[in-house]
Coordinates of C-alpha atoms and ligand atoms in Angstrom, one line a residue:
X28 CA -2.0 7.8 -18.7
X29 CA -4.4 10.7 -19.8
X30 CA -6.3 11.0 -16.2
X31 CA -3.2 10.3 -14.0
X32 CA -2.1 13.2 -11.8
X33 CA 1.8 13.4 -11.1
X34 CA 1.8 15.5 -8.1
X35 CA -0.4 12.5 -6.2
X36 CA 1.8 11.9 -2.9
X37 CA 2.7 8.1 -3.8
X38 CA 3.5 9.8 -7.3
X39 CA 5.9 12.4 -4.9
X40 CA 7.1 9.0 -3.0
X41 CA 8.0 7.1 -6.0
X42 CA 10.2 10.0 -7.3
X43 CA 12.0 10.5 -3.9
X44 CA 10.5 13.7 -3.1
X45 CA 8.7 12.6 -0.1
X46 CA 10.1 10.3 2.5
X47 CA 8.0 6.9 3.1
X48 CA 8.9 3.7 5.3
X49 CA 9.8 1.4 2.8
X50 CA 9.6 -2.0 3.5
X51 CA 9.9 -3.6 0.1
X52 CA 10.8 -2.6 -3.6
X53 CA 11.7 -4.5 -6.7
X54 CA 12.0 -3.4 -10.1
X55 CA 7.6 -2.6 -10.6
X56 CA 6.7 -2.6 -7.5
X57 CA 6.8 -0.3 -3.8
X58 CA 5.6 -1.3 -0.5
X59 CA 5.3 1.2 2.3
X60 CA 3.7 1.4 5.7
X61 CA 0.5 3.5 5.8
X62 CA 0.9 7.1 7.4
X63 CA -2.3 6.6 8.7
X64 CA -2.9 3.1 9.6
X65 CA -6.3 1.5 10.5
X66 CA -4.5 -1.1 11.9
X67 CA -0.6 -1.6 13.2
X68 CA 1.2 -3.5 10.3
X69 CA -1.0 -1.8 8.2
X70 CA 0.8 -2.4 4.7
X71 CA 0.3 -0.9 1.2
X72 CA 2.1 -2.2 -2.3
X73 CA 2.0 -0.2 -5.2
X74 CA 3.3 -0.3 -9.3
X75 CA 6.1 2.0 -10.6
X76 CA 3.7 2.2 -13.0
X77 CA 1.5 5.4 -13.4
X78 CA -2.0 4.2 -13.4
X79 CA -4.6 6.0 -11.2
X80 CA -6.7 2.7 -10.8
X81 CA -6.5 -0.7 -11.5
X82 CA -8.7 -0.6 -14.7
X83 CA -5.3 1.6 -15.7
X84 CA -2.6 -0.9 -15.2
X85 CA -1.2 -2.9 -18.3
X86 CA -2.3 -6.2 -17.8
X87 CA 0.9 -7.6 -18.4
X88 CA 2.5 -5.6 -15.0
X89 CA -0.6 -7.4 -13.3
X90 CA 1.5 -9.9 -12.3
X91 CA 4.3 -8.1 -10.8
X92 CA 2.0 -6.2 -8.8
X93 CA -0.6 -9.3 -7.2
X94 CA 2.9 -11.3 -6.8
X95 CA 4.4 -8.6 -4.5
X96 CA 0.8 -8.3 -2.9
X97 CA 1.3 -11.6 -2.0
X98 CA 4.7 -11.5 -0.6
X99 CA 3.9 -8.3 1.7
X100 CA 0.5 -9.9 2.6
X101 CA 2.8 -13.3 3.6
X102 CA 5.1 -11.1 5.5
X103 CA 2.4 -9.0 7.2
X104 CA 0.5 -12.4 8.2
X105 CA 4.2 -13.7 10.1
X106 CA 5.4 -10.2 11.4
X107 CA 2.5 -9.3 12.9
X108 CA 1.2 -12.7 13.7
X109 CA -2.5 -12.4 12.3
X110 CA -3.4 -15.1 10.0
X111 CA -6.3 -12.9 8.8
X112 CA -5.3 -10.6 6.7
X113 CA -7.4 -8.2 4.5
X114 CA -6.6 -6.8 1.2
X115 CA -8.6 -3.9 0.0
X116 CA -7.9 -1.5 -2.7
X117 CA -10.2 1.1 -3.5
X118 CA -11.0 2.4 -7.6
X119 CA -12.0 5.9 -8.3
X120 CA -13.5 9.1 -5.5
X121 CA -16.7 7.5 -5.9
X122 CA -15.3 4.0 -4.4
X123 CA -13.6 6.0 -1.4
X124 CA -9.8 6.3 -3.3
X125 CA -8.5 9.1 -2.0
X126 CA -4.5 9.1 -3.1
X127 CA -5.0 8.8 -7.0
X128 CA -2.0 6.2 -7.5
X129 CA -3.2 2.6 -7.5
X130 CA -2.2 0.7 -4.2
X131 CA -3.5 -2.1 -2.6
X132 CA -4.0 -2.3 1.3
X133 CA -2.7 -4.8 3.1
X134 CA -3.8 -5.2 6.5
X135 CA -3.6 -7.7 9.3
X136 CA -7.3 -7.5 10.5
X137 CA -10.8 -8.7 9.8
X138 CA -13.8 -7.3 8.1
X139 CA -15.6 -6.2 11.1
X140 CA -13.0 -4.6 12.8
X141 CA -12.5 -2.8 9.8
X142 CA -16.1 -1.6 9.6
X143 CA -15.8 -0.1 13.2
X144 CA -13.5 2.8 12.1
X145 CA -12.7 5.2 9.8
X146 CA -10.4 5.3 6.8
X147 CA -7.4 6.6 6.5
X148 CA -7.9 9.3 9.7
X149 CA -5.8 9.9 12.2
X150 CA -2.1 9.6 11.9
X151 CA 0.0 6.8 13.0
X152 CA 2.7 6.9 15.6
X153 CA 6.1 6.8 13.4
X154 CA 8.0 4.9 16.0
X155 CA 5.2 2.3 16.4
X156 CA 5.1 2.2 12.1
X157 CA 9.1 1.9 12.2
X158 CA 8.6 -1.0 14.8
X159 CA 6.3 -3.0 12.6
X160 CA 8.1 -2.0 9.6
X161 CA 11.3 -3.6 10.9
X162 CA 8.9 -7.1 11.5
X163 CA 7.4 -7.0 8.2
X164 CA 10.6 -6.3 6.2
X165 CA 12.7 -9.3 9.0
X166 CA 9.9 -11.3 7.8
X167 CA 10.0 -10.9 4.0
X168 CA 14.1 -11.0 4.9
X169 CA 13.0 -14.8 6.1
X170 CA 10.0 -15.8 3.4
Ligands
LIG28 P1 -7.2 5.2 -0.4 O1 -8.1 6.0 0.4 O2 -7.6 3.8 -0.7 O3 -6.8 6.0 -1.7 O4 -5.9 5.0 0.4 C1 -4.9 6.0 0.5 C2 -4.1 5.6 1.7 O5 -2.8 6.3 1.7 C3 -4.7 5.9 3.1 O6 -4.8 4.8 3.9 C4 -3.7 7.0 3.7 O7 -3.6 6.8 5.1 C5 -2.4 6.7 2.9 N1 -1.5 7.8 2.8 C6 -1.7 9.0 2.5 N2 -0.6 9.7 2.4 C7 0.4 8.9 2.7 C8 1.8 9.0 2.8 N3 2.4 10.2 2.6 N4 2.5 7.9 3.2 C9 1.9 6.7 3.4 N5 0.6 6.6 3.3 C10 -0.2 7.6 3.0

């Protein structure tokens, strides 16, 4: 991938050289909890695969990638019982991506609550994160 930085921290988390709260993984895909969630349960899935944005992911790992978004998202929806749940992933500075690995957000909120804060601001509290991490991967345990 000619633009894609290696020393991005999912890059970091992927390789095992920084700790994350894993709540899923198959053989393309990670899901972690947020470090700095806008809302609890706060969810994000991400490919193995190196691409910086979605424009930069084989279309053939597509797949892989929307059908573990959809398993978290289904897990997120029962663990944290909120039927609404929004999926937001951002593409390039310019769109408001700030960690340079594609991910997808996956949070149990709505659009106007949403609006009301900032992104990815102030850091969670890890034993709340570990709490709903425990939900969401007892729920995907269930699915
Ligand atoms: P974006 O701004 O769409 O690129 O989203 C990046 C997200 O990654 C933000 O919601 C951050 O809170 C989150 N984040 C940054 N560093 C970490 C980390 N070490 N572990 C988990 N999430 C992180």
């Amino acid at each position: 991938m000619s633009n894609y930085d290696d020393q991005n921290v999912f890059a970091k988390i992927l390789r095992g050289e920084l700790p994350c709260t894993k709540v899923y993984e198959d053989e393309h895909t990670l899901a972690f909890m947020d470090i700095m969630p806008q809302i609890d349960g706060h969810t994000l899935v991400i490919p193995k695969y190196p691409a910086t944005t979605l424009f930069d992911l084989p279309p053939e790992l597509a797949g892989h990638l929307l059908n573990s978004v959809q398993k978290v998202g289904k897990a997120v929806q029962v663990a944290m019982q909120h039927k609404g749940i929004v999926i937001m992933q951002l593409n390039d500075k310019s769109a408001g991506q700030t960690v340079f690995h594609l991910h997808f957000h996956v949070m149990p909120t709505s659009l106007g609550a949403l609006s009301k804060q900032s992104h990815a601001h102030v850091m969670g509290d890890p034993a709340v994160i570990q709490q709903c991490a425990d939900k969401i991967k007892a729920a995907l345990a269930a699915l």
